[in-house]
Amino acid sequence: LYVLNAIINGRVISELLILGSLSCIIWTLTLQTTVKYVWLTLNADNKGEGGIFSLYALVRRQKRWLVIPAMVGGAALLADGMITPPISVTSAIDGLRRIPAFHSISTMTIVDIVLAIIALLCGFQQFGTTYIGKAFGPMMAIWFSMLALLGIRQLYISGDWHMLRAFNPYYAMEVLTTYPKGFWILGAVFLCTTGAEALYSDLGHCGRKNIRISWPFVKLCLILNYLGQGAFLLNEHAGHHWNSATMNPFFQIMPKFFVIPGILIATAATIIASQAMISGSFTLISVAIKLNLWPKMKINYPTVERGQIFIPGINMLLFAGCVIITLYFQRSSAMEAAYGLAITTTFIMTTILFSYYMFIRRVPIGWIL
């Protein structure tokens, strides 16, 4: 919804920029999400629970100073939980601007719609994620299938199958080293790994096997859509400056008749993404309380399903944070820098803890495989 849009904002569309950015995205998804989280980090569970504090619980007896990256990473992940609903839902609702009847829709109207959706989402938390999973599970299959089909359609229409060159890491290195201020593109590229830490935190909700089975399909659909967006940009806007405040390649590649259904599906998907961050925040705080890193709070168990928890105080904290962020930034493009900082901070802290767990404790290769 917003990754490629954030990368190209204010830049002139060129082959180097697009191929290099797509290559960065593909290899970040491969190395960061696939290898680091799906393949390696999911193995480091604490009695079936994941998340940075569960990881810290596994190593805290060896080095006391590890509490610092644990607390910094936990704070950053909680910040993710506050920023994810505003930036995701706002990005989806911004698609209304592509519809002629809503072309002049005001920013405050979009803000009001976003706040209403966030209020409903936070209010629904008390019923547990079991009901949410039953309601939204099939929607995720529709969402990712839509991403793949839109990307394939755009590649077919434009005939730009040479976009597959983005799989070559050479283009990622080239854009980072030769493009003007290319290294700073990484700040927006890291947005493509949004939800990777929540995926680890939700290990107790989803299960390691379910995550690993579904991820290849998810990754394929994401990459196809990114390639489609890149093909559209090179064919329609090469040589022109891109203004992310008025255009978004994600919605531009949709056929006109599909814009409204596409917005509805995107909105549903962003609600589910927000749910993942919220439930991940509950797990985070629950483990932090057990480790005496957070004050005691009331914890409810809305369902009999394992790992299903609800913390009213944290739910209110997240809701308040979401409202403040939405009212302050108003546009998704204005939230990207703060979001990228929170995501990057969490990744770095998790990497420190997991590196210690793997290498200092001499984890056997067989465990990794």
Coordinates of C-alpha atoms in Angstrom, one line a residue:
L1 CA 0.0 0.0 0.0
Y2 CA 2.7 2.5 0.8
V3 CA 6.2 1.1 0.5
L4 CA 7.0 1.9 -3.1
N5 CA 5.0 5.1 -2.8
A6 CA 7.3 6.2 0.0
I7 CA 10.5 5.3 -1.8
I8 CA 9.7 7.3 -4.9
N9 CA 8.1 10.3 -3.2
G10 CA 9.6 13.5 -4.6
R11 CA 11.9 11.6 -6.9
V12 CA 12.2 11.4 -10.7
I13 CA 11.1 8.1 -12.0
S14 CA 13.9 6.2 -13.7
E15 CA 14.9 2.7 -14.5
L16 CA 17.8 2.7 -11.9
L17 CA 15.4 4.0 -9.2
I18 CA 12.6 1.5 -9.8
L19 CA 14.7 -1.7 -10.5
G20 CA 17.1 -0.9 -7.7
S21 CA 14.2 -0.2 -5.2
L22 CA 12.4 -3.4 -6.2
S23 CA 15.6 -5.4 -5.8
C24 CA 16.0 -3.9 -2.3
I25 CA 12.5 -4.8 -1.4
I26 CA 12.8 -8.4 -2.8
W27 CA 16.1 -9.0 -0.9
T28 CA 14.9 -7.3 2.3
L29 CA 11.8 -9.6 2.3
T30 CA 14.1 -12.6 1.7
L31 CA 16.9 -11.9 4.2
Q32 CA 15.0 -10.0 6.9
T33 CA 11.5 -11.6 6.9
T34 CA 12.1 -15.1 5.4
V35 CA 15.5 -16.0 6.7
K36 CA 15.7 -14.0 9.9
Y37 CA 12.1 -14.4 11.2
V38 CA 10.3 -17.3 9.4
W39 CA 13.3 -19.6 9.2
L40 CA 15.4 -18.7 12.3
T41 CA 13.7 -16.6 14.9
L42 CA 10.5 -18.6 15.0
N43 CA 12.5 -21.4 16.5
A44 CA 13.3 -19.3 19.6
D45 CA 10.0 -19.6 21.4
N46 CA 9.5 -19.5 25.2
K47 CA 6.9 -22.3 25.9
G48 CA 5.2 -21.6 22.6
E49 CA 5.2 -17.8 23.0
G50 CA 7.2 -15.5 20.7
G51 CA 8.2 -11.8 20.8
I52 CA 11.2 -9.9 21.9
F53 CA 10.5 -10.3 25.7
S54 CA 10.0 -14.1 25.2
L55 CA 13.4 -14.1 23.5
Y56 CA 14.9 -12.0 26.3
A57 CA 13.5 -14.6 28.8
L58 CA 15.6 -17.2 27.2
V59 CA 18.9 -15.4 27.6
R60 CA 18.4 -13.1 30.7
R61 CA 20.2 -15.4 33.1
Q62 CA 23.5 -15.1 31.1
K63 CA 23.8 -11.3 30.6
R64 CA 21.9 -8.8 32.6
W65 CA 22.7 -5.9 30.2
L66 CA 20.4 -7.7 27.6
V67 CA 17.5 -6.1 29.4
I68 CA 18.4 -2.8 27.6
P69 CA 17.8 -4.0 24.0
A70 CA 14.8 -5.9 25.2
M71 CA 13.1 -2.8 26.7
V72 CA 14.1 -0.6 23.8
G73 CA 12.8 -3.1 21.3
G74 CA 9.6 -3.7 23.3
A75 CA 9.0 0.1 23.4
A76 CA 9.5 0.3 19.7
L77 CA 7.2 -2.6 19.0
L78 CA 4.5 -0.9 21.2
A79 CA 5.0 2.2 19.1
D80 CA 4.5 0.0 16.0
G81 CA 1.2 -1.1 17.5
M82 CA 0.2 2.6 17.7
I83 CA 1.4 3.6 14.2
T84 CA 0.3 0.5 12.2
P85 CA -3.5 1.2 12.3
P86 CA -3.3 4.9 11.4
I87 CA -0.8 4.5 8.5
S88 CA -2.3 1.3 7.1
V89 CA -6.0 2.3 7.3
T90 CA -5.2 5.8 6.1
S91 CA -3.3 4.4 3.1
A92 CA -6.3 2.3 2.1
I93 CA -8.9 5.1 2.6
D94 CA -6.7 7.5 0.6
G95 CA -7.7 5.3 -2.4
L96 CA -11.0 7.1 -2.5
R97 CA -9.3 10.0 -4.2
R98 CA -9.0 7.9 -7.3
I99 CA -12.8 7.7 -7.6
P100 CA -14.1 10.8 -9.5
A101 CA -17.0 11.3 -7.0
F102 CA -14.5 11.5 -4.2
H103 CA -11.6 13.2 -6.0
S104 CA -12.0 16.3 -3.8
I105 CA -12.6 14.5 -0.5
S106 CA -11.1 16.5 2.3
T107 CA -8.3 15.2 4.5
M108 CA -10.4 15.6 7.6
T109 CA -13.1 13.4 6.2
I110 CA -10.6 10.7 5.6
V111 CA -9.3 11.2 9.2
D112 CA -12.9 10.8 10.5
I113 CA -13.3 7.5 8.6
V114 CA -10.0 6.2 9.9
L115 CA -10.8 7.1 13.5
A116 CA -14.2 5.4 13.2
I117 CA -12.5 2.2 11.9
I118 CA -9.9 2.3 14.6
A119 CA -12.5 2.8 17.3
L120 CA -14.5 -0.3 16.1
L121 CA -11.3 -2.4 15.9
C122 CA -10.2 -1.5 19.5
G123 CA -13.7 -2.1 20.7
F124 CA -13.8 -5.5 19.2
Q125 CA -10.6 -6.7 21.0
Q126 CA -12.5 -7.8 24.1
F127 CA -14.1 -10.7 22.2
G128 CA -10.7 -12.2 21.4
T129 CA -8.9 -13.1 18.2
T130 CA -10.7 -16.4 17.6
Y131 CA -13.8 -14.5 16.3
I132 CA -11.7 -12.1 14.4
G133 CA -9.8 -15.0 12.8
K134 CA -13.0 -16.7 11.7
A135 CA -14.3 -13.4 10.2
F136 CA -11.1 -12.2 8.5
G137 CA -9.2 -15.4 7.7
P138 CA -10.7 -15.9 4.3
M139 CA -10.3 -12.2 3.5
M140 CA -6.6 -12.5 3.7
A141 CA -6.6 -15.1 0.9
I142 CA -8.7 -12.7 -1.2
W143 CA -6.3 -9.9 -0.3
F144 CA -3.1 -11.6 -1.3
S145 CA -4.7 -13.2 -4.4
M146 CA -5.8 -9.7 -5.4
L147 CA -2.2 -8.4 -5.0
A148 CA -0.8 -11.2 -7.3
L149 CA -3.5 -10.8 -10.0
L150 CA -3.1 -7.0 -10.1
G151 CA 0.7 -7.3 -10.4
I152 CA 0.4 -10.0 -13.2
R153 CA -2.2 -8.0 -15.0
Q154 CA 0.0 -4.9 -15.1
L155 CA 3.1 -6.8 -16.1
Y156 CA 1.1 -8.4 -19.0
I157 CA -0.4 -5.1 -20.1
S158 CA 2.9 -3.2 -20.1
G159 CA 4.9 -6.2 -21.4
D160 CA 7.6 -5.2 -19.0
W161 CA 8.7 -8.7 -18.0
H162 CA 12.2 -7.4 -17.9
M163 CA 11.2 -6.2 -14.4
L164 CA 12.2 -9.7 -13.3
R165 CA 15.8 -8.3 -13.4
A166 CA 15.0 -6.9 -10.0
F167 CA 15.7 -10.3 -8.5
N168 CA 19.3 -9.7 -9.3
P169 CA 20.9 -8.1 -6.1
Y170 CA 23.2 -6.1 -8.4
Y171 CA 20.5 -3.5 -9.0
A172 CA 20.0 -3.1 -5.2
M173 CA 23.7 -2.4 -4.8
E174 CA 23.8 -0.1 -7.7
V175 CA 20.9 2.1 -6.5
L176 CA 22.4 2.3 -3.0
T177 CA 25.8 3.3 -4.2
T178 CA 25.4 5.3 -7.4
Y179 CA 21.9 6.9 -7.1
P180 CA 22.0 10.4 -5.5
K181 CA 21.4 9.8 -1.7
G182 CA 20.4 6.3 -2.6
F183 CA 21.5 4.8 0.7
W184 CA 18.7 6.8 2.4
I185 CA 16.2 4.8 0.3
L186 CA 16.6 2.0 2.8
G187 CA 14.6 3.9 5.3
A188 CA 11.5 3.5 3.1
V189 CA 12.5 0.0 1.9
F190 CA 12.4 -1.3 5.5
L191 CA 8.7 -0.5 5.5
C192 CA 8.2 -3.7 3.4
T193 CA 9.0 -5.8 6.5
T194 CA 6.1 -4.2 8.4
G195 CA 4.5 -6.9 10.6
A196 CA 7.5 -9.3 10.7
E197 CA 8.1 -8.6 14.4
A198 CA 4.3 -8.9 15.0
L199 CA 4.5 -12.3 13.2
Y200 CA 7.0 -13.4 15.8
S201 CA 5.0 -11.9 18.6
D202 CA 1.8 -13.7 17.4
L203 CA 3.6 -17.1 17.4
G204 CA 1.4 -18.2 20.3
H205 CA -1.8 -17.2 18.4
C206 CA -0.9 -18.6 14.9
G207 CA 1.5 -21.4 15.4
R208 CA 5.0 -21.9 13.8
K209 CA 3.8 -24.4 11.2
N210 CA 0.9 -22.2 10.0
I211 CA 3.2 -19.2 9.5
R212 CA 5.8 -21.2 7.6
I213 CA 3.2 -22.9 5.3
S214 CA 1.5 -19.6 4.4
W215 CA 4.5 -17.3 4.1
P216 CA 5.8 -18.5 0.6
F217 CA 2.3 -17.7 -0.9
V218 CA 2.3 -14.4 0.8
K219 CA 5.8 -13.4 -0.3
L220 CA 5.1 -14.4 -3.9
C221 CA 1.9 -12.3 -4.0
L222 CA 3.7 -9.3 -2.5
I223 CA 6.6 -9.5 -5.0
L224 CA 4.3 -9.8 -8.0
N225 CA 2.4 -6.7 -6.9
Y226 CA 5.6 -4.7 -6.4
L227 CA 6.8 -5.7 -9.9
G228 CA 3.5 -4.6 -11.3
Q229 CA 3.7 -1.3 -9.6
G230 CA 7.3 -0.9 -10.9
A231 CA 6.2 -1.7 -14.5
F232 CA 3.4 0.9 -14.3
L233 CA 5.7 3.6 -13.1
L234 CA 8.3 3.0 -15.8
N235 CA 5.7 2.9 -18.6
E236 CA 3.5 5.8 -17.5
H237 CA 5.7 8.2 -15.5
A238 CA 9.3 7.7 -16.5
G239 CA 11.2 11.0 -16.3
H240 CA 8.5 12.7 -14.2
H241 CA 8.5 13.7 -10.5
W242 CA 6.3 11.6 -8.3
N243 CA 4.0 13.2 -5.7
S244 CA 2.9 10.6 -3.1
A245 CA 0.4 13.0 -1.6
T246 CA -1.8 12.9 -4.7
M247 CA -1.0 9.5 -6.3
N248 CA -0.3 6.0 -5.2
P249 CA 0.9 3.3 -7.7
F250 CA -0.9 0.6 -5.7
F251 CA -4.3 2.1 -6.7
Q252 CA -3.1 3.3 -10.1
I253 CA -2.6 -0.2 -11.3
M254 CA -6.2 -1.1 -10.5
P255 CA -8.7 -1.1 -13.4
K256 CA -11.3 1.7 -12.9
F257 CA -14.2 -0.7 -12.4
F258 CA -12.3 -2.5 -9.6
V259 CA -11.2 0.6 -7.6
I260 CA -14.2 0.5 -5.1
P261 CA -13.9 -3.3 -4.5
G262 CA -10.1 -2.9 -4.3
I263 CA -10.4 -0.1 -1.6
L264 CA -12.8 -2.3 0.4
I265 CA -10.5 -5.3 0.3
A266 CA -7.5 -3.1 1.1
T267 CA -9.3 -1.6 4.1
A268 CA -10.2 -5.0 5.4
A269 CA -6.6 -6.1 5.0
T270 CA -5.3 -3.1 6.9
I271 CA -7.7 -3.8 9.7
I272 CA -6.3 -7.4 9.9
A273 CA -2.8 -6.0 9.9
S274 CA -3.7 -3.7 12.7
Q275 CA -5.2 -6.6 14.6
A276 CA -2.0 -8.5 14.3
M277 CA 0.0 -5.6 15.8
I278 CA -2.6 -5.1 18.6
S279 CA -2.7 -8.8 19.6
G280 CA 1.1 -8.8 19.4
S281 CA 1.2 -5.8 21.8
F282 CA -1.0 -7.8 24.3
T283 CA 1.4 -10.7 24.2
L284 CA 4.4 -8.3 24.6
I285 CA 3.0 -6.7 27.7
S286 CA 1.8 -10.0 29.2
V287 CA 5.4 -11.4 29.0
A288 CA 6.8 -8.0 30.2
I289 CA 4.6 -8.3 33.3
K290 CA 5.8 -11.8 34.1
L291 CA 9.4 -10.5 33.8
N292 CA 8.7 -7.5 36.1
L293 CA 9.4 -5.1 33.3
W294 CA 5.9 -3.6 33.3
P295 CA 3.5 -2.7 36.1
K296 CA 0.8 -5.3 37.0
M297 CA -2.3 -5.0 34.9
K298 CA -5.6 -6.8 34.5
I299 CA -5.4 -9.5 31.9
N300 CA -8.5 -11.1 30.5
Y301 CA -8.8 -14.5 28.6
P302 CA -11.8 -14.0 26.3
T303 CA -11.7 -17.5 24.8
V304 CA -10.5 -20.9 25.7
E305 CA -8.0 -20.9 22.8
R306 CA -4.4 -21.0 23.8
G307 CA -2.6 -17.7 23.7
Q308 CA -5.8 -15.6 23.5
I309 CA -5.4 -12.6 25.9
F310 CA -6.9 -9.1 26.2
I311 CA -5.4 -6.3 28.4
P312 CA -8.0 -3.5 28.7
G313 CA -5.4 -0.9 29.9
I314 CA -3.1 -1.6 26.9
N315 CA -6.1 -1.5 24.5
M316 CA -7.0 2.0 25.8
L317 CA -3.3 3.1 25.5
L318 CA -3.1 1.9 21.9
F319 CA -6.5 3.5 21.0
A320 CA -5.3 6.8 22.5
G321 CA -2.0 6.6 20.7
C322 CA -3.7 5.8 17.4
V323 CA -6.1 8.7 17.7
I324 CA -3.3 11.2 18.5
I325 CA -1.1 10.0 15.7
T326 CA -4.0 10.1 13.2
L327 CA -5.0 13.6 14.2
Y328 CA -1.4 14.9 14.2
F329 CA -0.1 13.5 11.0
Q330 CA -3.4 13.1 9.1
R331 CA -1.7 11.7 5.9
S332 CA -0.1 8.3 5.6
S333 CA 2.9 9.8 3.8
A334 CA 3.6 12.0 6.9
M335 CA 3.8 8.9 9.2
E336 CA 6.3 6.9 7.1
A337 CA 9.5 8.3 8.8
A338 CA 8.3 7.7 12.3
Y339 CA 7.1 4.2 11.3
G340 CA 10.3 3.3 9.6
L341 CA 12.3 4.4 12.8
A342 CA 10.1 2.2 15.0
I343 CA 10.4 -0.8 12.7
T344 CA 14.2 -0.4 12.3
T345 CA 14.7 0.0 16.1
T346 CA 12.7 -3.2 16.8
F347 CA 14.7 -5.2 14.2
I348 CA 18.0 -4.1 15.6
M349 CA 17.1 -5.0 19.2
T350 CA 15.7 -8.3 18.2
T351 CA 18.8 -9.1 16.2
I352 CA 21.0 -8.3 19.2
L353 CA 19.1 -10.7 21.4
F354 CA 18.8 -13.5 18.8
S355 CA 22.4 -13.2 17.8
Y356 CA 23.4 -13.8 21.4
Y357 CA 20.9 -16.7 21.7
M358 CA 22.3 -18.4 18.5
F359 CA 26.0 -17.8 18.6
I360 CA 27.0 -17.3 22.2
R361 CA 25.0 -20.3 23.3
R362 CA 26.3 -22.3 20.3
V363 CA 22.9 -23.4 18.9
P364 CA 23.5 -26.5 16.8
I365 CA 23.1 -26.3 13.1
G366 CA 20.5 -29.1 13.2
W367 CA 18.2 -26.9 15.3
I368 CA 18.4 -24.1 12.7
L369 CA 17.6 -26.6 9.9

